[in-house]
Amino acid sequence: MTEPLHQQHDRKWWKEAVVYQIYPASFQDSNGDGIGDIPGILSKLDYLSDLGVDVIWVCPHYKSPQVDMGYDIQDYEDIHDKYGTLEQTEELIKAVHDRGMRIIFDLVINHTSNLHSWFQESRSSRTNAKRSWYIWRPAKYDKEGRRCRPNNWRSNFSKPAWTWDEQSQECYLHLYAPEQPDLNWENSECRQAIYKSAIKFWLNKEIDGFRIDTVNLYSKHPDLPDAPIVYPELESQPAYMYYANGPRMKDYLSEMSGIFAKYDVMTVGELPYTPDQEHVMAYIYARNKQLNMVFNFDTVDLGQTPGNRFLPRSFTKQDFKRTLFRWQSVIENTDAWTTVFLENHDQGRSVSRFASDLPEYRVRAAKMLATMLTTLTGTLFIYQGQEIGMINVPRSWPAKEYKCVKSVSHLAEIRQSSNGDPKALSEALDVLQLMARDNARVPMQWEGESANAGFCPDDAKPWMSVLESHREINVKNQIGKQSSVLEFWKKMLKLRKEHKDIFVYGRFREIATAALDEEIAIFMKQGDDGRKAVIIANLSKHEMEVRISSLLAKEGSNFGLAVANMDNVAIDRLQAFEARVYLSAS
């Protein structure tokens, strides 16, 4: 028996799981109102099971005024009426379990809706018992006696992070929209209420865990100091250095972990503004009892300026590889765990951003990305539509088509700052077409023939426009078609599960290719039993000569071609966006 290459990791279901993220409003409409819903999800469970999904993650579906598509929660213990009922949600949980799958929900507890009963009480008077459940501060005043905000923090939605409340004559903090006031985690009564209403309520209904929204923002700098001025022309400044990874984060997550430990659940945290590996590791070391794993945003943040997603920055194929592979080594000789993903509800489509959505390359490019993702170590997350190679919205989309509060706020800011300059608006739309969250939120493309892609009846008006690309890119066209992106995903997920020692738990090593480093990705995975896989991908639209035969011989194992995303493979030549997986015989 070959000696283990790294610390043996405890085998856990959530490490081996394939997780499929569902954005309820855009997945499947069951009643013809143009909005996806819980019964719609229920109707597609067999499709997800056939795909090879182990866990479905349902984005926020709680009672909400929908200012931020459900991330503004009015009641943690009730369901948004457009999505369905509590009883239907309980039925969904049971139906998922009946199919041998698991289900996790979003846990959004940095903030609530301003319509939540807790905030309504908090703002009712300065002496209310729940006043300190949120973060209130008196206004400041300048030399002329004009009212100013308590500090210069900028929210994540391109607005000042403080709003004056006329009713109680103070300002409240909101790191997102003004309708999303931040909870005050310093208040222990508030924390216990969060745990009871948002966590225990659903764990007792037998869900299998949570994706935890903005998991590192609960603890702010106690002094709430002004942020450094990096945009002199703006009244508010990025302040994540003062509200992310604050001094009491460990305490709060330890409290939550104590609750989770009583259930067999998975926890995955959204960890923004944490580029430093040492800080990330503190959240995911199993011995620290904080979180099972986190989403690291290095790759999906490519092309964006930190703190301002709409200020584009160029990146290279080398940047893509570096960020995608960065967290592959964190499990070696540690008890930490990691995640693998390229898409979610907040990002543009991966084939459009990191490969090519041109018709001549799209299918091949989507398969290439699937090959890389499914062979990387960690828990694998797929976003709805990724499995059929959905692409970004067209550049022809006018401003009115964008629905996301972040996009709408940005466009309004551009109109104001440019005095309505058409060129400035056009440039803003260029950026939105690549980076807007709307790209992932358009309706799921089930069919090509119907006007609304099978998402809702053709006589209904979908809440967000269906992409014209649904005529070529849809589930119906791809099911059973062996050359399709969908069937390729099924094949790759099957391979991943059959060889989980290599692809889920295996040790990662990137293989350098000298002058080809920029556009060719080659890496090896090795399981604890010594078996190996070599994964090769051309990240470009150019054909490449690569000495693959020599490379495989150098690795010293008898390799056979397990999967390729193309027919007519030439051993030492890679076509545009070609990808292959070679497995050793022993």
mmCIF file with all atom_site columns, C-alpha atoms in Angstrom, residues 257-370:
data_model
loop_
_atom_site.group_PDB
_atom_site.id
_atom_site.type_symbol
_atom_site.label_atom_id
_atom_site.label_alt_id
_atom_site.label_comp_id
_atom_site.label_asym_id
_atom_site.label_entity_id
_atom_site.label_seq_id
_atom_site.pdbx_PDB_ins_code
_atom_site.Cartn_x
_atom_site.Cartn_y
_atom_site.Cartn_z
_atom_site.occupancy
_atom_site.B_iso_or_equiv
_atom_site.pdbx_formal_charge
_atom_site.auth_seq_id
_atom_site.auth_comp_id
_atom_site.auth_asym_id
_atom_site.auth_atom_id
_atom_site.pdbx_PDB_model_num
ATOM 1   C CA . SER A 1 257 ? -21.061 25.987 15.198  1.00 0.00 ? 257 SER A CA 1
ATOM 2   C CA . GLY A 1 258 ? -22.295 24.759 18.546  1.00 0.00 ? 258 GLY A CA 1
ATOM 3   C CA . ILE A 1 259 ? -25.808 24.675 17.104  1.00 0.00 ? 259 ILE A CA 1
ATOM 4   C CA . PHE A 1 260 ? -24.779 23.019 13.846  1.00 0.00 ? 260 PHE A CA 1
ATOM 5   C CA . ALA A 1 261 ? -22.844 20.323 15.736  1.00 0.00 ? 261 ALA A CA 1
ATOM 6   C CA . LYS A 1 262 ? -26.136 18.868 16.998  1.00 0.00 ? 262 LYS A CA 1
ATOM 7   C CA . TYR A 1 263 ? -27.190 18.101 13.412  1.00 0.00 ? 263 TYR A CA 1
ATOM 8   C CA . ASP A 1 264 ? -25.502 16.318 10.484  1.00 0.00 ? 264 ASP A CA 1
ATOM 9   C CA . VAL A 1 265 ? -25.338 19.395 8.255   1.00 0.00 ? 265 VAL A CA 1
ATOM 10  C CA . MET A 1 266 ? -23.028 21.235 5.897   1.00 0.00 ? 266 MET A CA 1
ATOM 11  C CA . THR A 1 267 ? -22.064 24.897 6.167   1.00 0.00 ? 267 THR A CA 1
ATOM 12  C CA . VAL A 1 268 ? -20.477 26.917 3.398   1.00 0.00 ? 268 VAL A CA 1
ATOM 13  C CA . GLY A 1 269 ? -19.747 30.571 3.944   1.00 0.00 ? 269 GLY A CA 1
ATOM 14  C CA . GLU A 1 270 ? -19.664 33.427 1.473   1.00 0.00 ? 270 GLU A CA 1
ATOM 15  C CA . LEU A 1 271 ? -16.383 35.125 2.373   1.00 0.00 ? 271 LEU A CA 1
ATOM 16  C CA . PRO A 1 272 ? -15.953 38.465 0.579   1.00 0.00 ? 272 PRO A CA 1
ATOM 17  C CA . TYR A 1 273 ? -13.045 40.855 1.080   1.00 0.00 ? 273 TYR A CA 1
ATOM 18  C CA . THR A 1 274 ? -10.669 38.184 2.382   1.00 0.00 ? 274 THR A CA 1
ATOM 19  C CA . PRO A 1 275 ? -7.745  37.836 -0.037  1.00 0.00 ? 275 PRO A CA 1
ATOM 20  C CA . ASP A 1 276 ? -5.239  36.763 2.610   1.00 0.00 ? 276 ASP A CA 1
ATOM 21  C CA . GLN A 1 277 ? -4.882  32.974 2.774   1.00 0.00 ? 277 GLN A CA 1
ATOM 22  C CA . GLU A 1 278 ? -4.049  32.914 6.469   1.00 0.00 ? 278 GLU A CA 1
ATOM 23  C CA . HIS A 1 279 ? -7.327  34.663 7.316   1.00 0.00 ? 279 HIS A CA 1
ATOM 24  C CA . VAL A 1 280 ? -9.296  32.295 5.082   1.00 0.00 ? 280 VAL A CA 1
ATOM 25  C CA . MET A 1 281 ? -7.720  29.230 6.665   1.00 0.00 ? 281 MET A CA 1
ATOM 26  C CA . ALA A 1 282 ? -8.839  30.356 10.109  1.00 0.00 ? 282 ALA A CA 1
ATOM 27  C CA . TYR A 1 283 ? -12.440 29.956 8.945   1.00 0.00 ? 283 TYR A CA 1
ATOM 28  C CA . ILE A 1 284 ? -12.013 26.477 7.439   1.00 0.00 ? 284 ILE A CA 1
ATOM 29  C CA . TYR A 1 285 ? -9.638  24.569 9.723   1.00 0.00 ? 285 TYR A CA 1
ATOM 30  C CA . ALA A 1 286 ? -11.857 21.816 11.112  1.00 0.00 ? 286 ALA A CA 1
ATOM 31  C CA . ARG A 1 287 ? -10.172 22.122 14.503  1.00 0.00 ? 287 ARG A CA 1
ATOM 32  C CA . ASN A 1 288 ? -11.315 25.754 14.767  1.00 0.00 ? 288 ASN A CA 1
ATOM 33  C CA . LYS A 1 289 ? -14.968 24.691 14.547  1.00 0.00 ? 289 LYS A CA 1
ATOM 34  C CA . GLN A 1 290 ? -16.077 27.647 12.453  1.00 0.00 ? 290 GLN A CA 1
ATOM 35  C CA . LEU A 1 291 ? -17.284 26.556 8.980   1.00 0.00 ? 291 LEU A CA 1
ATOM 36  C CA . ASN A 1 292 ? -16.989 23.413 6.850   1.00 0.00 ? 292 ASN A CA 1
ATOM 37  C CA . MET A 1 293 ? -15.806 25.459 3.881   1.00 0.00 ? 293 MET A CA 1
ATOM 38  C CA . VAL A 1 294 ? -16.071 28.877 2.237   1.00 0.00 ? 294 VAL A CA 1
ATOM 39  C CA . PHE A 1 295 ? -16.383 30.334 -1.214  1.00 0.00 ? 295 PHE A CA 1
ATOM 40  C CA . ASN A 1 296 ? -13.180 32.064 -2.236  1.00 0.00 ? 296 ASN A CA 1
ATOM 41  C CA . PHE A 1 297 ? -13.899 34.688 -4.855  1.00 0.00 ? 297 PHE A CA 1
ATOM 42  C CA . ASP A 1 298 ? -10.454 35.086 -6.414  1.00 0.00 ? 298 ASP A CA 1
ATOM 43  C CA . THR A 1 299 ? -11.513 33.650 -9.764  1.00 0.00 ? 299 THR A CA 1
ATOM 44  C CA . VAL A 1 300 ? -15.015 35.075 -10.099 1.00 0.00 ? 300 VAL A CA 1
ATOM 45  C CA . ASP A 1 301 ? -13.704 38.501 -9.077  1.00 0.00 ? 301 ASP A CA 1
ATOM 46  C CA . LEU A 1 302 ? -11.334 38.592 -12.053 1.00 0.00 ? 302 LEU A CA 1
ATOM 47  C CA . GLY A 1 303 ? -11.955 41.620 -14.233 1.00 0.00 ? 303 GLY A CA 1
ATOM 48  C CA . GLN A 1 304 ? -13.320 43.658 -11.329 1.00 0.00 ? 304 GLN A CA 1
ATOM 49  C CA . THR A 1 305 ? -11.721 46.279 -9.100  1.00 0.00 ? 305 THR A CA 1
ATOM 50  C CA . PRO A 1 306 ? -11.938 45.365 -5.389  1.00 0.00 ? 306 PRO A CA 1
ATOM 51  C CA . GLY A 1 307 ? -14.866 47.232 -3.908  1.00 0.00 ? 307 GLY A CA 1
ATOM 52  C CA . ASN A 1 308 ? -16.198 48.244 -7.330  1.00 0.00 ? 308 ASN A CA 1
ATOM 53  C CA . ARG A 1 309 ? -17.297 45.449 -9.664  1.00 0.00 ? 309 ARG A CA 1
ATOM 54  C CA . PHE A 1 310 ? -18.208 47.968 -12.380 1.00 0.00 ? 310 PHE A CA 1
ATOM 55  C CA . LEU A 1 311 ? -14.696 49.353 -12.704 1.00 0.00 ? 311 LEU A CA 1
ATOM 56  C CA . PRO A 1 312 ? -13.200 46.794 -15.136 1.00 0.00 ? 312 PRO A CA 1
ATOM 57  C CA . ARG A 1 313 ? -9.646  45.497 -14.991 1.00 0.00 ? 313 ARG A CA 1
ATOM 58  C CA . SER A 1 314 ? -7.935  43.293 -17.549 1.00 0.00 ? 314 SER A CA 1
ATOM 59  C CA . PHE A 1 315 ? -6.799  39.791 -16.649 1.00 0.00 ? 315 PHE A CA 1
ATOM 60  C CA . THR A 1 316 ? -4.898  37.038 -18.398 1.00 0.00 ? 316 THR A CA 1
ATOM 61  C CA . LYS A 1 317 ? -5.296  33.293 -18.819 1.00 0.00 ? 317 LYS A CA 1
ATOM 62  C CA . GLN A 1 318 ? -2.443  33.002 -16.352 1.00 0.00 ? 318 GLN A CA 1
ATOM 63  C CA . ASP A 1 319 ? -4.489  34.983 -13.815 1.00 0.00 ? 319 ASP A CA 1
ATOM 64  C CA . PHE A 1 320 ? -7.397  32.621 -14.396 1.00 0.00 ? 320 PHE A CA 1
ATOM 65  C CA . LYS A 1 321 ? -5.277  29.537 -13.748 1.00 0.00 ? 321 LYS A CA 1
ATOM 66  C CA . ARG A 1 322 ? -3.548  31.072 -10.743 1.00 0.00 ? 322 ARG A CA 1
ATOM 67  C CA . THR A 1 323 ? -6.786  31.978 -9.007  1.00 0.00 ? 323 THR A CA 1
ATOM 68  C CA . LEU A 1 324 ? -8.621  28.779 -9.943  1.00 0.00 ? 324 LEU A CA 1
ATOM 69  C CA . PHE A 1 325 ? -5.790  26.623 -8.631  1.00 0.00 ? 325 PHE A CA 1
ATOM 70  C CA . ARG A 1 326 ? -4.884  28.761 -5.636  1.00 0.00 ? 326 ARG A CA 1
ATOM 71  C CA . TRP A 1 327 ? -6.980  26.907 -3.078  1.00 0.00 ? 327 TRP A CA 1
ATOM 72  C CA . GLN A 1 328 ? -6.277  23.406 -4.366  1.00 0.00 ? 328 GLN A CA 1
ATOM 73  C CA . SER A 1 329 ? -3.378  22.875 -1.981  1.00 0.00 ? 329 SER A CA 1
ATOM 74  C CA . VAL A 1 330 ? -5.099  24.029 1.215   1.00 0.00 ? 330 VAL A CA 1
ATOM 75  C CA . ILE A 1 331 ? -6.210  20.536 2.204   1.00 0.00 ? 331 ILE A CA 1
ATOM 76  C CA . GLU A 1 332 ? -2.707  19.066 2.043   1.00 0.00 ? 332 GLU A CA 1
ATOM 77  C CA . ASN A 1 333 ? -1.355  18.361 5.515   1.00 0.00 ? 333 ASN A CA 1
ATOM 78  C CA . THR A 1 334 ? -4.286  20.232 7.056   1.00 0.00 ? 334 THR A CA 1
ATOM 79  C CA . ASP A 1 335 ? -7.797  19.426 8.220   1.00 0.00 ? 335 ASP A CA 1
ATOM 80  C CA . ALA A 1 336 ? -9.278  22.247 6.101   1.00 0.00 ? 336 ALA A CA 1
ATOM 81  C CA . TRP A 1 337 ? -11.667 21.873 3.180   1.00 0.00 ? 337 TRP A CA 1
ATOM 82  C CA . THR A 1 338 ? -12.359 23.909 0.042   1.00 0.00 ? 338 THR A CA 1
ATOM 83  C CA . THR A 1 339 ? -14.925 24.541 -2.692  1.00 0.00 ? 339 THR A CA 1
ATOM 84  C CA . VAL A 1 340 ? -14.876 24.451 -6.490  1.00 0.00 ? 340 VAL A CA 1
ATOM 85  C CA . PHE A 1 341 ? -17.121 26.770 -8.548  1.00 0.00 ? 341 PHE A CA 1
ATOM 86  C CA . LEU A 1 342 ? -17.172 29.299 -11.378 1.00 0.00 ? 342 LEU A CA 1
ATOM 87  C CA . GLU A 1 343 ? -20.749 30.577 -11.301 1.00 0.00 ? 343 GLU A CA 1
ATOM 88  C CA . ASN A 1 344 ? -23.399 31.742 -8.874  1.00 0.00 ? 344 ASN A CA 1
ATOM 89  C CA . HIS A 1 345 ? -26.319 34.164 -8.734  1.00 0.00 ? 345 HIS A CA 1
ATOM 90  C CA . ASP A 1 346 ? -23.966 37.146 -8.392  1.00 0.00 ? 346 ASP A CA 1
ATOM 91  C CA . GLN A 1 347 ? -21.704 36.506 -11.385 1.00 0.00 ? 347 GLN A CA 1
ATOM 92  C CA . GLY A 1 348 ? -21.704 36.551 -15.166 1.00 0.00 ? 348 GLY A CA 1
ATOM 93  C CA . ARG A 1 349 ? -21.716 33.214 -16.984 1.00 0.00 ? 349 ARG A CA 1
ATOM 94  C CA . SER A 1 350 ? -18.369 31.424 -16.932 1.00 0.00 ? 350 SER A CA 1
ATOM 95  C CA . VAL A 1 351 ? -18.273 30.506 -20.613 1.00 0.00 ? 351 VAL A CA 1
ATOM 96  C CA . SER A 1 352 ? -18.766 34.176 -21.521 1.00 0.00 ? 352 SER A CA 1
ATOM 97  C CA . ARG A 1 353 ? -16.194 35.454 -19.029 1.00 0.00 ? 353 ARG A CA 1
ATOM 98  C CA . PHE A 1 354 ? -13.439 32.850 -19.047 1.00 0.00 ? 354 PHE A CA 1
ATOM 99  C CA . ALA A 1 355 ? -13.699 31.046 -22.392 1.00 0.00 ? 355 ALA A CA 1
ATOM 100 C CA . SER A 1 356 ? -15.802 31.960 -25.454 1.00 0.00 ? 356 SER A CA 1
ATOM 101 C CA . ASP A 1 357 ? -19.524 32.177 -26.129 1.00 0.00 ? 357 ASP A CA 1
ATOM 102 C CA . LEU A 1 358 ? -19.044 32.581 -29.876 1.00 0.00 ? 358 LEU A CA 1
ATOM 103 C CA . PRO A 1 359 ? -21.207 30.005 -31.690 1.00 0.00 ? 359 PRO A CA 1
ATOM 104 C CA . GLU A 1 360 ? -18.232 28.177 -33.179 1.00 0.00 ? 360 GLU A CA 1
ATOM 105 C CA . TYR A 1 361 ? -16.596 27.666 -29.769 1.00 0.00 ? 361 TYR A CA 1
ATOM 106 C CA . ARG A 1 362 ? -19.357 27.817 -27.151 1.00 0.00 ? 362 ARG A CA 1
ATOM 107 C CA . VAL A 1 363 ? -20.141 24.091 -26.745 1.00 0.00 ? 363 VAL A CA 1
ATOM 108 C CA . ARG A 1 364 ? -16.502 23.048 -26.735 1.00 0.00 ? 364 ARG A CA 1
ATOM 109 C CA . ALA A 1 365 ? -15.536 25.862 -24.361 1.00 0.00 ? 365 ALA A CA 1
ATOM 110 C CA . ALA A 1 366 ? -18.312 25.006 -21.906 1.00 0.00 ? 366 ALA A CA 1
ATOM 111 C CA . LYS A 1 367 ? -17.162 21.375 -21.882 1.00 0.00 ? 367 LYS A CA 1
ATOM 112 C CA . MET A 1 368 ? -13.574 22.472 -21.330 1.00 0.00 ? 368 MET A CA 1
ATOM 113 C CA . LEU A 1 369 ? -14.562 24.435 -18.221 1.00 0.00 ? 369 LEU A CA 1
ATOM 114 C CA . ALA A 1 370 ? -16.663 21.494 -17.019 1.00 0.00 ? 370 ALA A CA 1
#
